[in-house]
XYZ file of C-alpha atoms in Angstrom:
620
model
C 8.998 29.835 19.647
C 6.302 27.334 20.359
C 5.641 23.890 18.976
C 2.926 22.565 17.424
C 3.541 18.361 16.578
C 1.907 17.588 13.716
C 1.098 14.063 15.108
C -0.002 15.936 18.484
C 2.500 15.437 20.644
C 2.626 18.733 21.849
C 0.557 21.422 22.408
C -0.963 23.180 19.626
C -1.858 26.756 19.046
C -5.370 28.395 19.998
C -7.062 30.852 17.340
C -5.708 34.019 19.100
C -1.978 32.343 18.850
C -2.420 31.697 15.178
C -2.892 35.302 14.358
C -0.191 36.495 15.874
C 2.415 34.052 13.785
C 5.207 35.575 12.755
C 7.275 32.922 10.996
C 6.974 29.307 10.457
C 9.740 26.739 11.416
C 9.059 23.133 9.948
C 11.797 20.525 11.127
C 11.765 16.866 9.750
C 13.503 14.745 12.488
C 13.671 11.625 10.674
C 15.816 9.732 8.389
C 13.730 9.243 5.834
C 12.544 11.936 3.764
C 8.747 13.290 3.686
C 6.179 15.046 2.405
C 4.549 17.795 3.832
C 1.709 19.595 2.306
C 2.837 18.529 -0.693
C 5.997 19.839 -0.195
C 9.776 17.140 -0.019
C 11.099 17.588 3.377
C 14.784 15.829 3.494
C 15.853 14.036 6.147
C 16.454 16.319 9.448
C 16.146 19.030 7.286
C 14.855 22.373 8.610
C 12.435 25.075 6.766
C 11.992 28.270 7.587
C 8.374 29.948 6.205
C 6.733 33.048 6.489
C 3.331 33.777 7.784
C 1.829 32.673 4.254
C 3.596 29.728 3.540
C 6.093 30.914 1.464
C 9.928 29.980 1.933
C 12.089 32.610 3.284
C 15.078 31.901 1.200
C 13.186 31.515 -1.823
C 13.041 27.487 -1.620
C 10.535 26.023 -3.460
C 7.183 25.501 -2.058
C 3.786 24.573 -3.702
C 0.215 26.236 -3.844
C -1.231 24.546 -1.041
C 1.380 24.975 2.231
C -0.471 28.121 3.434
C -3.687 25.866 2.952
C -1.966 23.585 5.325
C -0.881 26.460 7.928
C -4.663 26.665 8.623
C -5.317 25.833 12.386
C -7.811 22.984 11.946
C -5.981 21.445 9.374
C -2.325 21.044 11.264
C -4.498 19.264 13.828
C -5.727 16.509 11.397
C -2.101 15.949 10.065
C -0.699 16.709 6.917
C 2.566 14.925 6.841
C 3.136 11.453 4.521
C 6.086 9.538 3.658
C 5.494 9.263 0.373
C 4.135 11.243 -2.212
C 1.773 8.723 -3.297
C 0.092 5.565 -1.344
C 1.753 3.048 -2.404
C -0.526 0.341 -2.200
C -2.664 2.629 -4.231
C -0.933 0.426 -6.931
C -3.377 -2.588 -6.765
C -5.852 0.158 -8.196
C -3.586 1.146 -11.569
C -2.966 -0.919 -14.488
C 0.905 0.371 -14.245
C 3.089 -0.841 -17.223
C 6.961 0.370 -18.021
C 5.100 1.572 -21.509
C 2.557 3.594 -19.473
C 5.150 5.766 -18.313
C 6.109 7.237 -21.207
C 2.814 8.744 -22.348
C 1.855 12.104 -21.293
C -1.432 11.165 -20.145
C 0.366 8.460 -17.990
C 2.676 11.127 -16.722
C -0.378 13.221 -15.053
C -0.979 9.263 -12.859
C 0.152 9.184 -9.438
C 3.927 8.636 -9.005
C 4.847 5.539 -7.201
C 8.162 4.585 -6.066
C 10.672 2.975 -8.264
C 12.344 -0.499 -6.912
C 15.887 -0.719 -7.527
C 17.456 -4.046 -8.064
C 21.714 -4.188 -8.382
C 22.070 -0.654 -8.427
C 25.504 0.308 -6.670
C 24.165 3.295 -5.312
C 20.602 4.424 -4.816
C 19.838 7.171 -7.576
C 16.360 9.015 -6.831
C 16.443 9.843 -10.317
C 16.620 6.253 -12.195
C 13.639 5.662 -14.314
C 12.015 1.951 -14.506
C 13.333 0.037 -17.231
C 12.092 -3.421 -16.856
C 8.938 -4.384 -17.494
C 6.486 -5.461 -14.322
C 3.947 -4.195 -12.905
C 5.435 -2.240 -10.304
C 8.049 0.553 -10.964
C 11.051 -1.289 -11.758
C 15.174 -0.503 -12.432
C 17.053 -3.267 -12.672
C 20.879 -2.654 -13.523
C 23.521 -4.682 -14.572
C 23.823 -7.910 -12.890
C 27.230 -10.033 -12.302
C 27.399 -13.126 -14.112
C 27.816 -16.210 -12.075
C 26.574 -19.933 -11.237
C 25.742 -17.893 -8.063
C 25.316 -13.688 -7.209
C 24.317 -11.638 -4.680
C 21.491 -9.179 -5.546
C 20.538 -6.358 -3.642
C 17.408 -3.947 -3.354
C 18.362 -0.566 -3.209
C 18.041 1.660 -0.482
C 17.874 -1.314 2.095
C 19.931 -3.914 3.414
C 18.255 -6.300 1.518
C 20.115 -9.054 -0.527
C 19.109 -12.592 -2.434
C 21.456 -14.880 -3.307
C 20.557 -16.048 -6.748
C 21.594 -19.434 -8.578
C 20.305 -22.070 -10.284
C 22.826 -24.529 -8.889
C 22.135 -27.388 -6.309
C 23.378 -26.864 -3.171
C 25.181 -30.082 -2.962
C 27.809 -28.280 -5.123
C 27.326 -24.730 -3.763
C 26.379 -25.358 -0.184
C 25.782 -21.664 0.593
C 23.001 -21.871 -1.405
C 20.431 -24.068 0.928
C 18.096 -22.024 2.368
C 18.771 -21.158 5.964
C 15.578 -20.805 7.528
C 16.777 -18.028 9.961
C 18.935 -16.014 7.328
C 15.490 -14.036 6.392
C 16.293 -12.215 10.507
C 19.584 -10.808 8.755
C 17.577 -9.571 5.695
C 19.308 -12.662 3.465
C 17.070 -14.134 1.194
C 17.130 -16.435 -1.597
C 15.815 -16.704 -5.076
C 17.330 -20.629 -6.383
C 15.354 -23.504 -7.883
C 13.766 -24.285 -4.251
C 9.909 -23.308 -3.763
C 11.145 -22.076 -0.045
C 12.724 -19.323 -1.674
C 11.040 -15.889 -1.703
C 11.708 -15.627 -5.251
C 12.088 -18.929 -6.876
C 13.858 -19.520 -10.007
C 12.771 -22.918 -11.327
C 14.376 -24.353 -14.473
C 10.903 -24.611 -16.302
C 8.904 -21.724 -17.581
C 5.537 -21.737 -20.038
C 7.238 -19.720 -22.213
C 10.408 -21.812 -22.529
C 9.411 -25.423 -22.656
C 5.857 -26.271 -24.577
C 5.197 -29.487 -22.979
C 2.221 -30.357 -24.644
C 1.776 -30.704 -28.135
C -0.142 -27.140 -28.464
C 3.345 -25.383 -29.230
C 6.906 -25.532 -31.284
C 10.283 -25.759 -30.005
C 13.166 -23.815 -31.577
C 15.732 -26.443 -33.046
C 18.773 -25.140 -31.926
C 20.950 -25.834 -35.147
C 18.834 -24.321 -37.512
C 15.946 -22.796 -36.079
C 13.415 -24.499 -37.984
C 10.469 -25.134 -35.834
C 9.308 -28.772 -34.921
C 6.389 -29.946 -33.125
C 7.993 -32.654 -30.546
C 5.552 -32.986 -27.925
C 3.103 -35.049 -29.024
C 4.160 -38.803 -27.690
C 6.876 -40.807 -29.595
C 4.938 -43.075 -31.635
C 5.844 -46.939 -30.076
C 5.654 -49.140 -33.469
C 8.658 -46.020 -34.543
C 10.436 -45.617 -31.280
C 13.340 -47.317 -30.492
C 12.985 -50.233 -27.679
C 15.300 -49.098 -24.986
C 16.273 -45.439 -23.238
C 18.725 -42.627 -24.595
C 20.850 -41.084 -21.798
C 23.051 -38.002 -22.333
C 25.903 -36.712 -19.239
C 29.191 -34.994 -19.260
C 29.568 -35.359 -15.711
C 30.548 -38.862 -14.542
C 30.762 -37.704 -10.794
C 27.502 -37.181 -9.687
C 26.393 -36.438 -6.403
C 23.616 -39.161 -6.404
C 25.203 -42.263 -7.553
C 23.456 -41.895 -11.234
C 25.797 -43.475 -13.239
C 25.539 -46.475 -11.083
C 22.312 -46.807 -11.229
C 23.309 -46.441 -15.433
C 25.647 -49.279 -15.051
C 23.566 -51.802 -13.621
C 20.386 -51.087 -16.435
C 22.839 -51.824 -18.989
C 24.079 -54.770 -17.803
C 20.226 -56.065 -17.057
C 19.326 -56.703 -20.602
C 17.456 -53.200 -20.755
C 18.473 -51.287 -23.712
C 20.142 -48.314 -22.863
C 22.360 -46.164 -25.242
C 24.535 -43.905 -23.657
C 25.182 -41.206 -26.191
C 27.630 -38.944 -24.867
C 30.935 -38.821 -22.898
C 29.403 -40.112 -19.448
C 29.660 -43.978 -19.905
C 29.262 -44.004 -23.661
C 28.167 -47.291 -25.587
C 26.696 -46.424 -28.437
C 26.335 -44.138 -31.680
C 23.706 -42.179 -32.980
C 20.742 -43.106 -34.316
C 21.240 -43.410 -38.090
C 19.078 -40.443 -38.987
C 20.254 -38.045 -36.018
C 23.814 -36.228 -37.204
C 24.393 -34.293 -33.880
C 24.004 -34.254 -30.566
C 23.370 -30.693 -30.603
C 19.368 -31.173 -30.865
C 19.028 -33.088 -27.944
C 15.119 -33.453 -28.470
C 15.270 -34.964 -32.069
C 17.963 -37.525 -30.361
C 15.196 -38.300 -27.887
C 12.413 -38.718 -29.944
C 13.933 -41.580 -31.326
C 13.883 -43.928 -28.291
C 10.599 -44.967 -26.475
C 12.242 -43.775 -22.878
C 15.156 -41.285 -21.989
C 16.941 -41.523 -18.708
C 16.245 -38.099 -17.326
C 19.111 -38.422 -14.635
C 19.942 -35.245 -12.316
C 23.612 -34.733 -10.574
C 21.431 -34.564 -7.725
C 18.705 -35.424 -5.397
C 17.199 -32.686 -3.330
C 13.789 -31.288 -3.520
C 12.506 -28.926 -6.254
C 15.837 -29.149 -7.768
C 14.495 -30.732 -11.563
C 16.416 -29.227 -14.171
C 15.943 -29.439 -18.202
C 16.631 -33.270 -18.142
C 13.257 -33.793 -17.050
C 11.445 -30.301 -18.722
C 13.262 -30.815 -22.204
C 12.258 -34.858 -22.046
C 8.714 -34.206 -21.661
C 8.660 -31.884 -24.419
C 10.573 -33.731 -26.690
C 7.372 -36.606 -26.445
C 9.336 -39.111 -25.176
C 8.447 -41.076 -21.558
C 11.201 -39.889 -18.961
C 12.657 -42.267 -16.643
C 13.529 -39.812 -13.554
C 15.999 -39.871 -11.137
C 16.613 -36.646 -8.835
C 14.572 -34.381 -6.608
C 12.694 -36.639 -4.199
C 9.374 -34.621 -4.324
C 9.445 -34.687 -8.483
C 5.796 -36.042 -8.818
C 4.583 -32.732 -6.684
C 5.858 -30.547 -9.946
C 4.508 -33.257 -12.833
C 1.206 -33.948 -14.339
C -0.191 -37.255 -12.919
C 1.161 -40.799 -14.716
C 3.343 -38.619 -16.827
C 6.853 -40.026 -15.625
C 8.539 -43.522 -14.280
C 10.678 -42.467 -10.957
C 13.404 -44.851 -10.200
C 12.669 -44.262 -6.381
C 9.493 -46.234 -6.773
C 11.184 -49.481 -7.105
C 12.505 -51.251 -4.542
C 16.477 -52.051 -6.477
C 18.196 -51.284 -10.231
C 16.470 -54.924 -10.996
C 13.166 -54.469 -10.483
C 13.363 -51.011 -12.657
C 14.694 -52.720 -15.407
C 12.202 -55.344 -15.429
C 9.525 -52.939 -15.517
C 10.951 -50.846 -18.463
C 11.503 -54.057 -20.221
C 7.283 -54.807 -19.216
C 6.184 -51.554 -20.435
C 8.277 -51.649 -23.788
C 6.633 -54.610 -24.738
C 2.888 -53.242 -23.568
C 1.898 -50.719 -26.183
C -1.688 -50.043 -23.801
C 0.896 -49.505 -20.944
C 3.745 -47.436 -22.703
C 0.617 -45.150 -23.835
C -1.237 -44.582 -20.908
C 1.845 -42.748 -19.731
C 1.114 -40.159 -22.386
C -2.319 -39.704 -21.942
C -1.420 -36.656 -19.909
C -0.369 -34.657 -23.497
C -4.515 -34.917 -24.724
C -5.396 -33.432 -21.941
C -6.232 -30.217 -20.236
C -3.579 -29.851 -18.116
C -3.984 -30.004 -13.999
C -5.104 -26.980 -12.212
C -2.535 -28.100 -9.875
C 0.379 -27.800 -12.344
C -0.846 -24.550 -13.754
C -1.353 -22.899 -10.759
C 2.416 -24.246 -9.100
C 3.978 -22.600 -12.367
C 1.829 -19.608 -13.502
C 4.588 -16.981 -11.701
C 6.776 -18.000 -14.254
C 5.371 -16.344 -17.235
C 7.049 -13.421 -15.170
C 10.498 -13.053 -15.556
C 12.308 -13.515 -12.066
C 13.866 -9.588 -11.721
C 9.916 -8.633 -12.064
C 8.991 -10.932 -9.276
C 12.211 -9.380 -6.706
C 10.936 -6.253 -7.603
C 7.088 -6.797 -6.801
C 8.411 -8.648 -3.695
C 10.580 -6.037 -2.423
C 7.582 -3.129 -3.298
C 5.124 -5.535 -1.003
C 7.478 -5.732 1.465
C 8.497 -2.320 1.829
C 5.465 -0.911 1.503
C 3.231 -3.425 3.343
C 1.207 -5.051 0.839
C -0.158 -8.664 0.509
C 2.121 -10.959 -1.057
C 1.208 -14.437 -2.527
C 3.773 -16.670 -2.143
C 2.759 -19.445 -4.353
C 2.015 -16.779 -7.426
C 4.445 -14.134 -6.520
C 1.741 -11.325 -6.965
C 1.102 -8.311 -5.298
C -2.310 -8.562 -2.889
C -4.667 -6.858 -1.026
C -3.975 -7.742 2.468
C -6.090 -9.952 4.226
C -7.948 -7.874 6.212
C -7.810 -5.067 2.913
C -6.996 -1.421 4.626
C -8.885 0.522 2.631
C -10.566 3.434 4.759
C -14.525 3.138 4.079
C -17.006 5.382 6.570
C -20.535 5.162 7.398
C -21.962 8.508 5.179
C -24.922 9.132 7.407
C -22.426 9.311 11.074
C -18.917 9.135 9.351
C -17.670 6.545 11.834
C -15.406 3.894 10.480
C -16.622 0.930 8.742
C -13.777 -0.669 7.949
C -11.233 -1.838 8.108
C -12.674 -2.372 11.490
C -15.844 -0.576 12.827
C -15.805 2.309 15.066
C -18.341 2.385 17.940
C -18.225 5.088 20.803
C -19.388 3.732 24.324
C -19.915 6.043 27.510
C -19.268 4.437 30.492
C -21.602 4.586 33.357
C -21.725 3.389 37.060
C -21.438 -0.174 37.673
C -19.108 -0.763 34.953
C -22.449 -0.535 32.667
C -21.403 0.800 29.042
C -24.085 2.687 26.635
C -23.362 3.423 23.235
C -23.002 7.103 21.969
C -24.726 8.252 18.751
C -22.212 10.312 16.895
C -22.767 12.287 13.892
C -20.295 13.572 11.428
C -19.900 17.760 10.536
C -17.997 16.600 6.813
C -19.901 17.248 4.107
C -21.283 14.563 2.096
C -19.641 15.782 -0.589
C -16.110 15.329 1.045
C -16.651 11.683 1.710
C -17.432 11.150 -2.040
C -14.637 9.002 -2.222
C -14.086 6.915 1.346
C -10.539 5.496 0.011
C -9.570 8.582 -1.042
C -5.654 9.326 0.448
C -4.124 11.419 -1.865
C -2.494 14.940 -0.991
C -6.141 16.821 -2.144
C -8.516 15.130 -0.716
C -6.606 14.797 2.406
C -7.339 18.645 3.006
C -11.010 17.270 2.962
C -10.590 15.155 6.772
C -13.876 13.666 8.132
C -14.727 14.721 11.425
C -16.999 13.094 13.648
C -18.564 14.601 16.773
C -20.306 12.510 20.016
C -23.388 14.151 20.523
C -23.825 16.889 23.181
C -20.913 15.319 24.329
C -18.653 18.369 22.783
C -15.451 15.715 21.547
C -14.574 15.559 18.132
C -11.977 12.851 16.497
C -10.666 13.204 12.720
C -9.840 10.186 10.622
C -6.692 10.442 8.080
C -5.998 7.886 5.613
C -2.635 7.836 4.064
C 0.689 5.518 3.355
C -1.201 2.730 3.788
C -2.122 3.327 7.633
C -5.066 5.354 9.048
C -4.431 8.088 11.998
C -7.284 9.142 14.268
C -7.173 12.067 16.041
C -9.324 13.106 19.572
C -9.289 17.014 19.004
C -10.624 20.156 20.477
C -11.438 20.329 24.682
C -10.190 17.550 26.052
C -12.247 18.473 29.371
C -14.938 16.511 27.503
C -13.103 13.565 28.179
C -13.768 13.288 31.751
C -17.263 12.257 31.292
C -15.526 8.378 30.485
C -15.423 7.271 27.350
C -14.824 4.625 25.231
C -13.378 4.178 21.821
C -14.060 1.054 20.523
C -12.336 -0.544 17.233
C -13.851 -4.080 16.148
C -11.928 -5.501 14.404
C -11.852 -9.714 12.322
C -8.656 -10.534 14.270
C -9.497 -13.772 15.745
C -8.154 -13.487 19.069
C -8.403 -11.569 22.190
C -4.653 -12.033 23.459
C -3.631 -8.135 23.320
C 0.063 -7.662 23.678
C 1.441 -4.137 24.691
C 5.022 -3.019 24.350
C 5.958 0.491 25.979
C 9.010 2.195 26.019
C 9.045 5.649 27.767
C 6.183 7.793 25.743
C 6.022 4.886 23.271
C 2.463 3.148 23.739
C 2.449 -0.144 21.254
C -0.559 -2.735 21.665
C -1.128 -5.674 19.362
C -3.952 -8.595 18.241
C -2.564 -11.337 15.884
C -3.938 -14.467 14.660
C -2.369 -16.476 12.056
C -3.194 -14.443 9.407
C -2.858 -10.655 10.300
C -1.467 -8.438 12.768
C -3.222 -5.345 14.021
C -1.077 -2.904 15.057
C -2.549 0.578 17.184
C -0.148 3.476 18.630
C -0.794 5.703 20.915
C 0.940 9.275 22.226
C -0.090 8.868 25.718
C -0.416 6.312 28.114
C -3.670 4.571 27.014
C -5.426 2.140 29.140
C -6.196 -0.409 26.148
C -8.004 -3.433 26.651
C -9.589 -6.512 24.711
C -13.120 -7.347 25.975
C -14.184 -9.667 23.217
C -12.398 -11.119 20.146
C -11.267 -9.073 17.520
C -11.827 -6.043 19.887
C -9.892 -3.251 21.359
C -11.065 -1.562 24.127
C -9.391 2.251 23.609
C -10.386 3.786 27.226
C -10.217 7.517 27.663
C -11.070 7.981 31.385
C -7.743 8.177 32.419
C -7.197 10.677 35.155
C -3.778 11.823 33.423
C -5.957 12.996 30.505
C -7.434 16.225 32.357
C -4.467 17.965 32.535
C -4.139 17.644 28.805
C -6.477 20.512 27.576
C -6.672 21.369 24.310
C -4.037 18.599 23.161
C -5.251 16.160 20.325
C -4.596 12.615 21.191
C -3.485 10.507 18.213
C -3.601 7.176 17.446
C -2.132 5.269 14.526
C -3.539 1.673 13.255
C -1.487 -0.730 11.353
C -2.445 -3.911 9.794
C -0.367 -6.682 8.292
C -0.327 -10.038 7.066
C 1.522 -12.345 9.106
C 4.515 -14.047 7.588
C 3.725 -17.270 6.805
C 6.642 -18.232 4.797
C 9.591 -17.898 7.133
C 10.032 -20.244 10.350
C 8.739 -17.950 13.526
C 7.825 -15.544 10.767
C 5.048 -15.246 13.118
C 6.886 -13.464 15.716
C 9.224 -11.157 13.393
C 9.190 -7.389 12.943
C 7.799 -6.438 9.525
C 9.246 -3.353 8.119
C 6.281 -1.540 6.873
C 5.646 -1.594 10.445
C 8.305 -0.733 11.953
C 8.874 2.029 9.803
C 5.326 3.425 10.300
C 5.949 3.361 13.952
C 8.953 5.136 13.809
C 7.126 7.926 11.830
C 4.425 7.986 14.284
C 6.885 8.396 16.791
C 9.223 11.030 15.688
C 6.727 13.686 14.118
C 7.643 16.441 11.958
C 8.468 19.226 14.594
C 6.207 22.674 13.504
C 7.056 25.630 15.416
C 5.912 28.933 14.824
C 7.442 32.524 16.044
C 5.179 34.717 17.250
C 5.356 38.624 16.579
């Protein structure tokens, strides 16, 4: 029994050894599952084949394994972790709806995310609608839950509530190192939950509320008209013990000569308006005062609940007390904040001022005639998406190294995008950096070689392409005269090159150079016994290259990796592909020392690099 690696860790077989293979042994030491040519491979499970690529105990295999038994193809790799690139994603127009059409059906398969499912089920179909494959299952009710993304040790804790009630739910800016994170009402939160949505409060006049008694529709947010409007402020509470001191700051606008009726069982003066019959349609009660105190149990940032979202639509002018950074979340001149005045007093006075100053009291409502700010758009847009849509799409970007935008919790393309492209006339790589090969000469002098590719044009028809198919099609590229050929292999979202054939050719010094847009020449290198990690990151992205032997890898310019293959070790490897692995993320920009985390997508990529599937063959 020999082996033959299919990232090339190992020798692999000549010509003469391939026709004499008996039996095929395929071994997947990993704890993840995989695909080989097209073909599941659990974790650590071992497959025994027969010369042609069939099973021998009848297990199921597909069309193409013998295809992938072929000598040149084992040494361009044919293993994946998933059955589909994932990031291929960006490309689709995927919809729950699509996936129930047979022409839909025939589309790649991309992997479902499972939100509060008890136990991962391969089988669960999405049934949520997002744009990423999505299950969601049934959630426990609470002021405050734990979710949990299945198949990982990933969990949110999700409320609404202010953490000056529910302490546990203030974001801990290291909790994301434990795989904690948080979707609440606080923008720091991967997935935030805010209290206002488009499609639930129409805060210009564009749009109808639902009346909740008898669901007659009402337009309410055009601006109370001030010769109708009551002189003085509504205020509505149940809770009398507030964490911010809000029914003082009640107290002492009463007693000022302000008008202020409190309506409801928090410090209650007054009875309804003579046309209002209920409480219950707290909007119509609104509409009938000039100002409403819009008064939070709270004061921390972000935290703005329906006091201040259901004021503004019902056309009245909010008086706001609550989240210190309120005017960051509200159009421009749109609301009075208490913390602008320097004591109760000088509030009052101005309420009284603008009551009396028709130009004033409507210049506070110009905002409603207007387009509204890019600003405010932009802030809310995510939330025409309901919030299990956004966990999932976070947790797919995550796991499978995508972009993420923070600010409209959308999928991206990463900053520096990974799509493979290649030069058609030499096949070298384009991007997502650019491929030169440089021979080095005496005096530390360095001339670049012309290389020249032996793929078809018609197999680099498609330079992105990474599914199963046109993997089978690899592009080669060969230095002239120089007798060393390398193979390029997109796929999962990273790209594998591969220094094949007589390695003797190697002697002659060359260089392997990868340009890439990093903006930095600090290289970092990790090893750990035949692990060979190296690293450029600037504040944006982190570019990640492997190696299965001891590479002398340096940075000679910025944004450049120096890939030198001169190294006297390397002679004694004849006929041994050398295989490198490239990696690119964004750097996290949300967490604190996100900067310096591990990122899954590549840590699990390494691993994979690292632990190949095992191919060993029996000879006759």
């Amino acid at each position: 029994i020999q082996n033959q690696s299919t990232s090339g860790h190992s020798n692999h077989t000549t010509n003469n050894a391939a026709d004499n293979i008996h039996q095929w042994l395929i071994f997947n030491d990993f704890h993840q599952e995989r695909w080989w040519c097209g073909t599941l491979l659990l974790p650590h499970e071992l497959r025994l084949l027969k010369k042609d690529g069939t099973a021998v105990n009848n297990a199921s295999t597909t069309t193409t394994t013998n295809t992938c038994l072929d000598y040149k193809f084992i040494s361009t790799g044919s293993t994946r972790l998933f059955e589909t690139d994932p990031d291929k994603i960006l490309q689709t127009q995927y919809s729950l709806e699509s996936q129930t059409s047979a022409e839909q059906q025939r589309q790649p398969s991309f992997p479902v995310i499972q939100l509060d499912v008890e136990s991962e089920d391969k089988n669960l179909r999405p049934n949520w609608e997002c744009n990423v494959p999505c299950f969601v299952g049934r959630r426990k009710l609470g002021l405050k839950t734990n979710r949990q993304i299945g198949g990982t040790d990933w969990s949110f804790l999700f409320s609404m509530e202010a953490s000056h009630y529910y302490h546990d739910v203030k974001i801990d800016p290291q909790n994301y190192k434990q795989n904690h994170y948080y979707s609440t009402t606080s923008f720091k939160s991967e997935v935030p939950v805010p209290y206002f949505s488009w499609p639930e409060y129409a805060i210009q006049g564009s749009n109808y509320s639902i009346v909740a008694n008898d669901k007659s529709k009402i337009k309410t947010s055009w601006a109370v008209d001030y010769h109708k409007g009551i002189k003085g402020a509504s205020f509505l509470a149940r809770n009398c013990n507030s964490k911010n001191g809000r029914e003082d700051l009640v107290k002492d606008l009463i007693q000022s000569g302000f008008r202020v009726d409190a309506l409801s069982k928090c410090l209650k003066n007054a009875e309804l308006p003579p046309n209002v019959k209920s409480l219950k349609n707290k909007m119509e009660v609104q509409r009938q005062y000039l100002f409403h105190l819009s008064f939070e149990n709270g004061a921390e940032n972000d935290y703005i609940t329906e006091k201040l979202w259901g004021t503004l639509e019902s056309g009245t002018l909010p008086v706001y007390h609550g989240a210190p950074n309120v005017k960051e979340h509200v159009p421009e001149n749109s609301i009075i904040v208490s913390d602008d005045f320097p004591s109760h007093d000088a509030l009052a006075k101005y309420l009284i001022h603008v009551s009396n100053n028709q130009t004033l009291y409507e210049s506070y409502h110009a905002w409603r005639y207007k387009e509204l700010p890019d600003k405010f758009k932009r802030m809310y847009n995510f939330t025409y998406t309901h919030s299990n849509c956004r966990m999932c799409r976070w947790a797919y970007a995550k796991k499978y190294g995508l972009g993420w935008d923070h600010e409209q919790q959308q999928m991206r393309d990463l900053i520096i995008p990974k799509g493979l492209k290649l030069d058609r006339k030499t096949g070298s790589i384009q991007k997502p950096f650019r491929e030169q090969w440089m021979k080095n000469r005496r005096g530390h002098t360095m001339e670049s070689v012309k290389a020249t590719t032996t793929t078809p044009t018609s197999m680099m028809q498609s330079a992105d392409c990474t599914d199963f198919v046109c993997s089978q099609k690899y592009q080669t590229v060969e230095l002239q005269n120089d007798g060393i050929r390398r193979t390029v292999w997109s796929h999962d979202g990273v790209i594998d090159i591969h220094i094949l054939e007589n390695v003797e050719g190697l002697t002659k010094n060359f260089t392997m150079q990868l340009q890439t847009d990093v903006q930095t020449t600090a290289l970092v290198q990790h090893k750990h016994r035949n692990k060979n990690i190296f690293q450029l990151q600037d504040h944006q992205t982190r570019f990640t290259l492997l190696t299965n032997w001891d590479a002398n890898i340096t940075s000679s310019a910025i944004g450049t990796l120096d890939v030198s293959l001169d190294n006297p070790s390397l002679t004694s490897r004849r006929f041994q592909k050398l295989a490198m692995r490239v990696i690119i993320e964004d750097v996290d920009t949300l967490h604190l020392d996100g900067e310096k985390a591990t990122y899954h997508f590549g840590e699990t990529m390494t691993k994979d690099f690292f632990n190949p599937v095992q191919l060993l063959y029996i000879g006759q």
